[in-house]
Coordinates of C-alpha atoms in Angstrom, one line a residue:
C1 CA 0.1 -0.1 0.3
P2 CA 1.8 2.7 -1.1
E3 CA -0.3 5.5 0.1
L4 CA 0.6 5.0 3.7
P5 CA 3.7 6.5 4.6
L6 CA 5.9 4.9 7.2
N7 CA 6.4 7.7 10.1
V8 CA 3.2 9.4 11.0
S9 CA 1.1 9.5 14.2
R10 CA -1.1 7.0 15.4
S11 CA -4.2 9.5 14.9
Y12 CA -3.5 9.9 11.5
L13 CA -3.3 6.3 10.7
Q14 CA -6.8 6.0 13.4
N15 CA -8.5 7.9 10.7
N16 CA -6.9 7.3 7.3
T17 CA -9.2 5.4 4.6
Y18 CA -6.9 3.2 3.5
V19 CA -6.2 2.1 7.0
S20 CA -9.8 2.0 7.7
K21 CA -10.1 -0.3 4.4
V22 CA -7.6 -2.7 5.6
S23 CA -8.7 -2.8 8.8
A24 CA -12.2 -3.9 7.4
H25 CA -11.1 -6.3 4.9
I26 CA -9.3 -7.9 7.8
V27 CA -12.2 -8.3 10.1
K28 CA -14.4 -10.0 7.3
K29 CA -11.4 -12.2 6.2
V30 CA -11.4 -13.2 10.6
C31 CA -15.7 -13.7 10.0
D32 CA -15.1 -15.9 6.8
K33 CA -12.5 -18.0 8.6
L34 CA -14.7 -18.4 12.1
N35 CA -18.1 -19.2 10.1
S36 CA -15.7 -21.5 7.7
L37 CA -14.0 -23.0 10.7
C38 CA -17.8 -23.5 12.4
L39 CA -19.4 -25.6 9.3
N40 CA -16.7 -27.2 8.0
E41 CA -14.2 -28.1 11.1
R42 CA -16.7 -28.0 13.9
E43 CA -14.8 -30.1 16.0
A44 CA -11.6 -28.4 15.6
Y45 CA -13.4 -24.7 16.0
E46 CA -14.6 -25.9 19.4
G47 CA -10.7 -27.1 20.2
V48 CA -9.7 -24.0 20.1
W49 CA -13.0 -22.2 21.2
D50 CA -12.2 -21.6 24.9
S51 CA -8.9 -19.9 23.7
I52 CA -10.5 -17.5 21.4
R53 CA -13.6 -16.9 23.5
T54 CA -13.5 -13.4 25.0
F55 CA -11.7 -12.0 22.0
V56 CA -14.7 -12.9 19.5
E57 CA -17.3 -11.8 22.4
Y58 CA -15.1 -8.4 22.7
A59 CA -14.5 -7.9 19.1
C60 CA -18.5 -8.6 18.9
M61 CA -19.1 -5.8 21.6
R62 CA -17.3 -3.3 19.4
D63 CA -18.0 -4.0 16.3
R64 CA -21.5 -4.4 15.4
K65 CA -20.7 -5.6 12.0
F66 CA -18.5 -7.9 13.1
Y67 CA -21.4 -9.8 15.2
D68 CA -23.9 -9.8 12.2
R69 CA -21.0 -12.0 10.5
V70 CA -20.2 -14.2 13.0
S71 CA -23.5 -14.4 15.2
D72 CA -24.6 -18.1 14.0
S73 CA -20.8 -19.3 14.7
L74 CA -21.0 -18.2 18.4
L75 CA -20.4 -20.8 20.4
F76 CA -21.9 -21.7 23.8
K77 CA -20.2 -24.8 25.9
L78 CA -22.8 -26.5 28.4
T79 CA -22.4 -27.7 31.8
D80 CA -21.6 -31.5 30.0
G81 CA -19.1 -30.0 28.0
K82 CA -20.6 -30.1 25.1
Y83 CA -20.4 -27.1 22.8
V84 CA -24.0 -25.4 20.7
T85 CA -24.9 -22.0 19.2
V86 CA -27.5 -20.6 19.9
E87 CA -29.9 -22.0 17.6
E88 CA -28.8 -25.5 18.6
Y89 CA -29.9 -24.8 22.2
F90 CA -33.5 -23.9 20.9
K91 CA -33.5 -27.1 18.3
V92 CA -37.1 -28.7 18.9
E93 CA -36.8 -32.5 18.7
E94 CA -39.3 -34.1 16.9
G95 CA -42.6 -34.6 18.6
E96 CA -41.3 -31.2 21.4
T97 CA -43.3 -27.8 21.1
E98 CA -41.4 -25.0 20.4
P99 CA -41.1 -22.7 23.5
A100 CA -43.9 -19.0 23.4
E101 CA -39.9 -17.6 25.1
K102 CA -36.5 -18.3 24.2
I103 CA -34.5 -18.2 27.4
L104 CA -31.2 -19.4 27.7
Y105 CA -30.2 -20.9 31.0
Y106 CA -26.6 -20.3 32.3
T107 CA -24.4 -20.6 35.2
S108 CA -21.4 -18.6 36.3
D109 CA -20.1 -20.5 38.6
P110 CA -20.5 -24.0 38.0
E111 CA -19.2 -25.6 41.4
G112 CA -21.1 -23.0 43.9
Q113 CA -24.4 -23.3 41.3
A114 CA -23.7 -27.3 41.4
Q115 CA -27.8 -27.4 42.7
Y116 CA -29.7 -25.3 40.1
I117 CA -27.4 -27.2 38.2
A118 CA -28.4 -30.1 38.8
L119 CA -32.3 -29.5 39.0
F120 CA -32.0 -27.5 35.8
E121 CA -30.1 -31.0 34.0
A122 CA -33.1 -33.4 35.9
E123 CA -35.8 -31.3 34.3
G124 CA -34.2 -31.9 30.9
I125 CA -33.1 -28.2 30.4
K126 CA -29.3 -27.4 28.7
V127 CA -27.2 -25.0 30.7
A128 CA -24.6 -23.1 29.6
V129 CA -21.5 -21.8 30.9
L130 CA -20.5 -17.7 30.9
D131 CA -18.0 -17.7 34.3
K132 CA -16.0 -14.9 32.2
L133 CA -16.2 -11.5 33.8
I134 CA -17.0 -10.1 30.6
D135 CA -19.7 -12.2 30.0
T136 CA -22.2 -9.9 31.6
Q137 CA -21.8 -7.0 29.1
F138 CA -21.5 -9.7 26.2
V139 CA -25.4 -11.2 26.8
Q140 CA -27.1 -7.8 27.1
M141 CA -25.3 -7.0 24.0
Y142 CA -26.7 -9.7 22.6
E143 CA -29.6 -9.4 23.8
A144 CA -30.1 -6.1 22.4
Y145 CA -29.1 -7.5 19.0
A146 CA -30.8 -10.1 18.8
G147 CA -34.4 -7.9 17.2
E148 CA -37.1 -10.2 16.3
N149 CA -35.4 -13.5 17.2
T150 CA -35.5 -12.5 20.9
V151 CA -33.3 -14.3 23.2
K152 CA -33.1 -13.9 26.9
F153 CA -30.1 -15.0 28.8
R154 CA -30.8 -16.0 32.1
R155 CA -29.2 -17.6 35.2
I156 CA -30.3 -20.5 36.6
D157 CA -30.2 -19.0 40.1
A158 CA -32.7 -16.0 38.5
D159 CA -36.4 -17.4 38.8
V160 CA -37.9 -21.3 39.6
A161 CA -40.5 -21.2 36.7
A162 CA -38.7 -23.6 34.8
L163 CA -38.7 -25.7 37.6
T164 CA -42.0 -25.5 38.8
G165 CA -44.7 -28.4 38.4
D166 CA -48.6 -28.4 39.3
G167 CA -49.6 -28.8 43.1
D168 CA -50.8 -27.0 45.4
I169 CA -49.9 -23.6 45.9
T170 CA -51.2 -21.7 48.9
E171 CA -49.9 -18.9 50.3
S172 CA -49.6 -19.4 53.9
E173 CA -48.9 -16.2 56.5
A174 CA -47.4 -17.8 59.2
L175 CA -44.3 -19.6 57.5
T176 CA -44.1 -16.2 55.2
A177 CA -43.9 -14.1 58.8
L178 CA -41.2 -17.0 59.8
Y179 CA -38.9 -17.0 57.3
R180 CA -38.7 -13.4 57.7
E181 CA -37.8 -13.4 60.7
V182 CA -35.2 -16.1 60.7
S183 CA -33.8 -14.4 58.1
G184 CA -33.7 -11.2 59.9
N185 CA -35.2 -9.4 56.7
D186 CA -38.6 -7.7 57.4
K187 CA -38.8 -7.3 53.9
L188 CA -37.9 -10.4 52.2
E189 CA -39.7 -11.4 49.6
V190 CA -41.8 -15.3 49.8
K191 CA -43.2 -16.9 47.3
F192 CA -44.6 -20.3 47.1
A193 CA -44.5 -22.6 44.2
P194 CA -45.0 -26.4 44.2
L195 CA -41.1 -27.4 42.7
K196 CA -41.1 -30.6 40.7
D197 CA -38.1 -32.0 43.2
E198 CA -40.1 -32.7 46.4
S199 CA -36.2 -32.9 48.2
V200 CA -36.0 -29.0 47.7
P201 CA -38.3 -27.2 50.5
A202 CA -37.4 -23.5 49.2
M203 CA -34.7 -21.7 46.9
L204 CA -33.7 -18.2 47.1
T205 CA -33.5 -16.8 43.8
V206 CA -32.1 -13.1 42.7
S207 CA -33.9 -11.8 39.3
E208 CA -31.6 -11.2 36.1
E209 CA -32.1 -7.6 36.5
S210 CA -30.8 -6.8 40.1
R211 CA -28.1 -9.2 39.6
R212 CA -26.7 -7.6 36.7
M213 CA -27.1 -4.3 38.3
E214 CA -24.6 -5.7 41.0
E215 CA -22.1 -6.9 38.3
M216 CA -22.0 -3.6 36.6
M217 CA -21.6 -1.5 39.6
K218 CA -19.0 -3.9 41.0
M219 CA -17.0 -3.7 37.2
Y220 CA -17.3 0.1 38.0
A221 CA -15.9 -0.4 41.5
M222 CA -12.4 -1.8 40.4
Q223 CA -12.2 0.7 37.7
G224 CA -12.3 3.3 40.0
G225 CA -15.6 4.5 38.8
M226 CA -17.8 4.3 41.5
G227 CA -15.2 5.9 44.3
A228 CA -16.9 5.3 48.0
M229 CA -20.2 4.9 46.6
P230 CA -22.6 2.2 48.4
S231 CA -22.7 -1.5 46.7
Y232 CA -26.0 -1.9 44.7
P233 CA -28.6 -3.9 47.0
V234 CA -29.3 -7.1 46.0
D235 CA -33.5 -8.1 46.2
Y236 CA -33.8 -12.1 47.2
T237 CA -36.6 -13.7 46.5
L238 CA -37.6 -16.8 49.1
T239 CA -39.2 -19.6 47.3
V240 CA -41.3 -22.1 49.9
N241 CA -41.9 -25.6 48.3
T242 CA -45.3 -26.4 48.7
A243 CA -44.7 -29.8 47.2
S244 CA -42.3 -30.6 49.8
P245 CA -43.4 -32.7 53.0
L246 CA -41.1 -30.5 55.2
T247 CA -43.1 -27.8 54.4
G248 CA -46.0 -28.9 55.6
K249 CA -43.7 -30.2 58.4
I250 CA -42.5 -26.8 59.7
T251 CA -46.5 -25.3 59.2
D252 CA -47.7 -28.0 61.6
L253 CA -44.8 -26.9 64.1
C254 CA -45.6 -23.3 63.8
E255 CA -48.8 -24.1 66.0
T256 CA -47.4 -27.7 68.5
D257 CA -43.7 -26.5 68.5
P258 CA -43.2 -22.8 67.5
D259 CA -39.3 -23.1 69.1
K260 CA -38.5 -26.2 66.6
A261 CA -40.1 -25.1 63.6
K262 CA -37.9 -21.6 63.9
L263 CA -34.6 -23.3 64.1
I264 CA -35.6 -25.7 60.9
A265 CA -36.6 -22.8 59.1
A266 CA -33.7 -20.9 60.0
Q267 CA -31.4 -23.8 58.7
I268 CA -33.4 -24.0 55.3
Y269 CA -32.7 -20.3 54.9
R270 CA -29.0 -20.4 55.6
L271 CA -28.7 -23.7 53.2
C272 CA -30.7 -21.4 50.6
L273 CA -28.2 -18.5 51.4
L274 CA -25.0 -20.9 50.9
S275 CA -26.5 -21.8 47.4
Q276 CA -26.1 -17.9 46.9
R277 CA -22.9 -16.8 48.5
K278 CA -20.4 -17.3 51.4
L279 CA -22.4 -16.8 54.6
T280 CA -20.6 -14.0 56.9
A281 CA -19.1 -15.2 60.2
E282 CA -21.8 -15.0 62.5
E283 CA -24.2 -17.0 59.7
L284 CA -21.9 -19.5 59.8
S285 CA -21.5 -19.6 64.0
E286 CA -25.4 -19.4 64.1
F287 CA -25.9 -22.3 60.9
L288 CA -24.0 -24.7 62.9
A289 CA -25.1 -24.0 66.5
A290 CA -28.3 -24.7 64.9
G291 CA -27.6 -27.7 63.2
F292 CA -26.0 -29.3 66.4
D293 CA -28.8 -28.5 68.5
L294 CA -30.7 -30.2 65.4
L295 CA -28.8 -32.9 65.8
G296 CA -29.4 -33.0 69.3
R297 CA -33.2 -33.2 69.0
L298 CA -32.5 -36.6 66.5

């Protein structure tokens, strides 16, 4: 390219027409290569995807044209180790009905969210692994760019709609008051739903929007952009499983043995809390003391 002088400033190159053309051509070649690998050499493509994923996601966020060209070749790694595109994630098998709403469930911590993963996989729901710092911004970009083919990303601990079955959903004011008392949060949102897994007495969730805002605030704080501003408050929702036998036992104990009901409810709440975050020193001490107390009553 003889039109490009050798000794120039960076600003000159950034605004040079020829440089822009060269850049656009390189981007196109990269997109073509990614699409070709995905279509013709899928196994090799999956083999390098983990190494290039962050760069591809960043490129999609910086350049809409890049995203438009490679959107069908973006892979998501599932908890079982398989790789799928968004289209493959929502592929409907023969005899199945297409979901009314396309929700791609993901985990940001496969080990810490193992219980939720097990519940979703038991229902045959695929779970993608999005455990990079950039993923929060990437999924927001993807949702914005999806257009008519709207895809929503939802972390597996955001709600329990996919895990709810048919059954009694009678609300209990006594249990609501009890869980608010043991949690120390009189504004805790308590819901009641019949979960398909009867062995789980309750689940703690955080809305996708609330959690994304919290993560965004943390990122700003890490970059020094938040200064001394307080962290974004997280609103937990406790869903009590009305299909669980333990829920029925606690309801009966509220009348016959309130102290024991409180002790069990506190343990259930802290177990739910463990699936969301680490317990504080005070919470851990109370959790252990209550656990030993329960064992002593057996």
